[in-house]
GROMACS .gro file of C-alpha atoms in nm:
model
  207
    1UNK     CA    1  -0.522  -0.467  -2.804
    2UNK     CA    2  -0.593  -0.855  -2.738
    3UNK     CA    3  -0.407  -0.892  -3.093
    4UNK     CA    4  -0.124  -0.712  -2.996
    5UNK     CA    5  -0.021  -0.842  -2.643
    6UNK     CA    6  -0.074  -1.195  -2.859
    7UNK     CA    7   0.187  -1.103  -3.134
    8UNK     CA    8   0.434  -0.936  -2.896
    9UNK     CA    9   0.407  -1.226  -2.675
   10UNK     CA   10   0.479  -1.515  -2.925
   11UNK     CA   11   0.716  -1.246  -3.145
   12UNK     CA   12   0.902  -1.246  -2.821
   13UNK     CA   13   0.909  -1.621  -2.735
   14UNK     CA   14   0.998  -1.692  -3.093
   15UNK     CA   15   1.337  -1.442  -3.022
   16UNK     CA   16   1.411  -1.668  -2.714
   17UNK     CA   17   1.374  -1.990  -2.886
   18UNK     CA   18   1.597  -1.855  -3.183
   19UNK     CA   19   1.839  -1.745  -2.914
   20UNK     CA   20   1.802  -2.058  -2.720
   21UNK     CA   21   1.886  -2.245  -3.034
   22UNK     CA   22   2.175  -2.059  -3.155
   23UNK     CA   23   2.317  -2.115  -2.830
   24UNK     CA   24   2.281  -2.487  -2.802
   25UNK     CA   25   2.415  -2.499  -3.173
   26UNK     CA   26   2.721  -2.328  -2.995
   27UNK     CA   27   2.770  -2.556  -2.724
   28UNK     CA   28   2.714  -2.856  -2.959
   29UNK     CA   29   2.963  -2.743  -3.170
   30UNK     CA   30   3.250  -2.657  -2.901
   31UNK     CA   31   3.158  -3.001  -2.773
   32UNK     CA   32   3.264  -3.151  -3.125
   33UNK     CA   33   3.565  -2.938  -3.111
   34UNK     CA   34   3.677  -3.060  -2.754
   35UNK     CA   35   3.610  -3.406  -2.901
   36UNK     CA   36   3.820  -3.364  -3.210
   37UNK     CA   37   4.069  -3.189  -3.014
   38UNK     CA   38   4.123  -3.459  -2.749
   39UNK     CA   39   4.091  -3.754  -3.024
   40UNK     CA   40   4.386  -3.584  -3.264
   41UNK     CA   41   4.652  -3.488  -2.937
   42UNK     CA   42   4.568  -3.888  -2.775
   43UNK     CA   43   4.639  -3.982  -3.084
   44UNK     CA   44   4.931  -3.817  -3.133
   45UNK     CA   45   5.093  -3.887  -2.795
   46UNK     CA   46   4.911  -4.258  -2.790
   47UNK     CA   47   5.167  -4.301  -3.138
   48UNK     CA   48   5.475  -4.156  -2.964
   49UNK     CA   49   5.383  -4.371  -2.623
   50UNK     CA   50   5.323  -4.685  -2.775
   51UNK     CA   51   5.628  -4.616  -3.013
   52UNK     CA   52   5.861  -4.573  -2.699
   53UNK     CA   53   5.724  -4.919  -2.537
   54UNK     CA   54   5.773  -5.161  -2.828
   55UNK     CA   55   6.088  -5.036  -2.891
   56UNK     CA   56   6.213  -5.120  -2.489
   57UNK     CA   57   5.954  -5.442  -2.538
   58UNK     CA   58   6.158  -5.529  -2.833
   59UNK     CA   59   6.501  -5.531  -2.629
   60UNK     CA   60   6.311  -5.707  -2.373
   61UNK     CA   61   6.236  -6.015  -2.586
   62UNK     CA   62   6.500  -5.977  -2.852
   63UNK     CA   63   6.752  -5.985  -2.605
   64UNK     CA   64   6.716  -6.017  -2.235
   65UNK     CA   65   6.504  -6.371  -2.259
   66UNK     CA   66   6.801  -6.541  -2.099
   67UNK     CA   67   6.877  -6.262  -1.850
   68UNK     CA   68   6.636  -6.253  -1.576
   69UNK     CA   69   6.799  -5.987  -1.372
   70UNK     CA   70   6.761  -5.740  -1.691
   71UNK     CA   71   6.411  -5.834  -1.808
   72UNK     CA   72   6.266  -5.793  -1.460
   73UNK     CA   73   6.471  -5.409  -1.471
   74UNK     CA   74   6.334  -5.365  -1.841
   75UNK     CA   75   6.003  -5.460  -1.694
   76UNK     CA   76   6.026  -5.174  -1.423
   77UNK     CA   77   6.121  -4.920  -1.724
   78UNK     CA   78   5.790  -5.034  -1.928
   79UNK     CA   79   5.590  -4.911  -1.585
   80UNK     CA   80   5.781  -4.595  -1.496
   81UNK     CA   81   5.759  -4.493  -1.857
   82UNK     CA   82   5.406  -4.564  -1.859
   83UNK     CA   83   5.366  -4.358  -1.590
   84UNK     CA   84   5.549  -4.085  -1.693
   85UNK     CA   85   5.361  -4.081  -2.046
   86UNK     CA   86   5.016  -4.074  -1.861
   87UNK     CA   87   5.122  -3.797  -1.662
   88UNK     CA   88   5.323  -3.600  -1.927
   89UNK     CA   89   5.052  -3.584  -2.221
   90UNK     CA   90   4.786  -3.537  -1.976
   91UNK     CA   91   4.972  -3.203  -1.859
   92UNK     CA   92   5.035  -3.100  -2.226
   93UNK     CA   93   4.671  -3.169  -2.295
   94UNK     CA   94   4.555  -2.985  -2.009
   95UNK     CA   95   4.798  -2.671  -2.086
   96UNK     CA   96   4.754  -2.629  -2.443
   97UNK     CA   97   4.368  -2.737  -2.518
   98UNK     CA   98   4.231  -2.655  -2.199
   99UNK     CA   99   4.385  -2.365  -2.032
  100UNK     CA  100   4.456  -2.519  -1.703
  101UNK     CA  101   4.109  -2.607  -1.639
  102UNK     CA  102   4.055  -3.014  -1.674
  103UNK     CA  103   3.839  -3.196  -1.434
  104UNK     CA  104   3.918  -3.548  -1.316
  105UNK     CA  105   3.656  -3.684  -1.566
  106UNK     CA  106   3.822  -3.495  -1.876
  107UNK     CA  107   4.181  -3.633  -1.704
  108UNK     CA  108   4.024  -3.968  -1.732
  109UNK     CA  109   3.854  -3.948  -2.073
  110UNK     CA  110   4.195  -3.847  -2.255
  111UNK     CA  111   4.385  -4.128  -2.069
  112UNK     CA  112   4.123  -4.416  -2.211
  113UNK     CA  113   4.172  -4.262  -2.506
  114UNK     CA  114   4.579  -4.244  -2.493
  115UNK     CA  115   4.589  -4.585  -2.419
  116UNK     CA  116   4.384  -4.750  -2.664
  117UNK     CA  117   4.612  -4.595  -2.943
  118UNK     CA  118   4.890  -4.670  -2.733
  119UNK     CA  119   4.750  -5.017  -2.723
  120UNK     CA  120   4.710  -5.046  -3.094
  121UNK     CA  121   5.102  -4.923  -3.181
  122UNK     CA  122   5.140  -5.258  -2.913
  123UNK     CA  123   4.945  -5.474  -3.067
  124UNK     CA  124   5.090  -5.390  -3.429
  125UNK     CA  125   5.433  -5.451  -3.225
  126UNK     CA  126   5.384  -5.797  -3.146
  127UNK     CA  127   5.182  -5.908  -3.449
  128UNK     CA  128   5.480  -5.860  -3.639
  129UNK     CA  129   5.771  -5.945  -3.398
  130UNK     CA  130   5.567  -6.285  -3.349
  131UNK     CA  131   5.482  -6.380  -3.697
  132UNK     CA  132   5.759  -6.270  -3.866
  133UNK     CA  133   6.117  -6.190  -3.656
  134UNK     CA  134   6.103  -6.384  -3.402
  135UNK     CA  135   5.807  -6.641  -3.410
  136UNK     CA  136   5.981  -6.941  -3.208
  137UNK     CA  137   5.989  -6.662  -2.865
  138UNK     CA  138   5.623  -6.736  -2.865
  139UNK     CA  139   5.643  -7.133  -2.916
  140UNK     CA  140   5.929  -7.158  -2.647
  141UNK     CA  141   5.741  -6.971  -2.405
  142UNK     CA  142   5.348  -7.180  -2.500
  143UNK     CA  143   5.556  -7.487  -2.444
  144UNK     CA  144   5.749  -7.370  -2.113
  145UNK     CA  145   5.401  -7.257  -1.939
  146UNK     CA  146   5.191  -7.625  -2.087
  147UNK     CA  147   5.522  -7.771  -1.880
  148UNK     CA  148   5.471  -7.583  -1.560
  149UNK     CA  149   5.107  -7.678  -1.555
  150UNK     CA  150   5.179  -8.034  -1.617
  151UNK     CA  151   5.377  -8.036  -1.327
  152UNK     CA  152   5.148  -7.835  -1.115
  153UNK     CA  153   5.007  -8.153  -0.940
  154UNK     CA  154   4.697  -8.112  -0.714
  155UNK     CA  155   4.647  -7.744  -0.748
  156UNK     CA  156   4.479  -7.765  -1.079
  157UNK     CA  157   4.146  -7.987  -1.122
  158UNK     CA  158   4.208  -8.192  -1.462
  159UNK     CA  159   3.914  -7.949  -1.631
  160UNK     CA  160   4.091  -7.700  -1.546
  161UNK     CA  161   4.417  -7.826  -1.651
  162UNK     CA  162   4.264  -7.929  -2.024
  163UNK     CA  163   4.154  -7.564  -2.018
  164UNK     CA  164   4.467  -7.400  -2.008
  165UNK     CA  165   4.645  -7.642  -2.239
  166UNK     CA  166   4.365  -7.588  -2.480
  167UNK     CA  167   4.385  -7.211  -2.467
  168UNK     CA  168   4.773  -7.204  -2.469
  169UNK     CA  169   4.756  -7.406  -2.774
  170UNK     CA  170   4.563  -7.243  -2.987
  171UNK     CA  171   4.737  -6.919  -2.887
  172UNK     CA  172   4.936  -6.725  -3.190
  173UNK     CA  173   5.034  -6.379  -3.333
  174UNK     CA  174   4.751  -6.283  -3.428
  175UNK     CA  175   4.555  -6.403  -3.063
  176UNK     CA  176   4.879  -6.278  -2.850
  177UNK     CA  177   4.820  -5.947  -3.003
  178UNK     CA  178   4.452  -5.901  -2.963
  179UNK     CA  179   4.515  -6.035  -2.619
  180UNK     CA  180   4.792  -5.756  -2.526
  181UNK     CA  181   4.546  -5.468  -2.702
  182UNK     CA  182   4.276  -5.548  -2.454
  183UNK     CA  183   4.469  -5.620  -2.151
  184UNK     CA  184   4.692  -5.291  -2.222
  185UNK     CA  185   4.368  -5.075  -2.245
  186UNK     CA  186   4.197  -5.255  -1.931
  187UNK     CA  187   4.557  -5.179  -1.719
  188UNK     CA  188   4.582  -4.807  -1.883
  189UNK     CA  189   4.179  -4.768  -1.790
  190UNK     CA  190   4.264  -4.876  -1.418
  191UNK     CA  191   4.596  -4.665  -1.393
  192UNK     CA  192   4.416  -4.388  -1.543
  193UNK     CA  193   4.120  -4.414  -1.268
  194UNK     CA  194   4.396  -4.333  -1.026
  195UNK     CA  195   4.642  -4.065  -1.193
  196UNK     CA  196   4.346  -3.850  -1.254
  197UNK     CA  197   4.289  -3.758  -0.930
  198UNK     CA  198   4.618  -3.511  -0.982
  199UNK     CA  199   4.461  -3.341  -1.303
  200UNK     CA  200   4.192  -3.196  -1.105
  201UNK     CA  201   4.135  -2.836  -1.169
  202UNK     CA  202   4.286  -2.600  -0.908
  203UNK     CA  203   4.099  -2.315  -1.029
  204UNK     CA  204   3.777  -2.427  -0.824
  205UNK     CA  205   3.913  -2.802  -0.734
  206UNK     CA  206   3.613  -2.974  -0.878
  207UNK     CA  207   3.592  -3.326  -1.000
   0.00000   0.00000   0.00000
């Protein structure tokens, strides 16, 4: 009797454990398919973002480098459209991969993940529009800025002043684009902190 109750009991817990595991295996995998999921779409719309800002960065510097007025306005357009990207792919994301049901953490893990392949399409940008069409922009603007601190008298200690110099320098494609990856994804990470809060599921509102 003692024998039975024994392999009933562990015949029973072995059928929980098998069902236990089966449905962890489940969970793991829809996991990896959320993952892949999110990773191909920011992908896709991180190419088509970043695509859109070089090519109004590229009218920026290629031609409006003498115009103020226009930069400043094409500088306006590079934020809006930003903006409007964030917001845009987000909302696809949310539609098509997760029926309407993204939390403000999801909102904010696709948006780092937008912008760094954003970023990279950026970077790519200005590698090659520093090193290879238009590499004095870059020397004309080092040498305007070593200039302005030169003249900045009193508000900069001399360390401080050697620093900068130093830095601006030894700047070049190659830095300048490594520079704009990092400082894109840091901006897009901070922006992204903030749109998020409008992805929030209205289903049950949770975060």
């Amino acid at each position: 009797m003692i024998t039975k109750f024994f392999r009933l009991f562990f015949s029973i817990r072995l059928k929980k454990s098998l069902n236990l595991h089966r449905f962890l295996e489940n969970i793991m995998k829809e996991e990896n398919k959320n993952k892949d999921n999110i990773v191909t779409h920011a992908m896709y719309a991180g190419l088509v973002m970043g695509g859109i800002l070089a090519c109004i960065y590229f009218l920026q510097l290629q031609f409006c480098s003498n115009l103020p007025a226009v930069s400043l306005f094409l500088s306006f357009i590079i934020f809006a459209t930003t903006i409007y990207c964030v917001y845009h792919y987000t909302g696809i994301y949310n539609r098509n991969l997760l029926n309407g049901s993204i939390t403000y953490f999801k909102a904010v893990n696709f948006g780092m993940h937008l912008f760094f392949f954003a970023s990279m399409i950026l970077a790519i940008f200005f590698y090659f529009y520093f090193q290879f069409v238009n590499p004095h922009v870059l020397q004309k603007t080092i040498e305007s800025s070593i200039a302005i601190i030169n003249q900045s008298n009193g508000s900069l200690t001399e360390s401080e002043r050697f620093t900068m110099q130093s830095s601006l320098s030894s700047m070049n494609a190659t830095n300048f684009a490594l520079s704009s990856l990092w400082s894109f994804f840091f901006m897009g990470t901070i922006l992204t902190l903030f749109t998020s809060f409008s992805f929030r599921s209205k289903k049950n509102n949770v975060i």
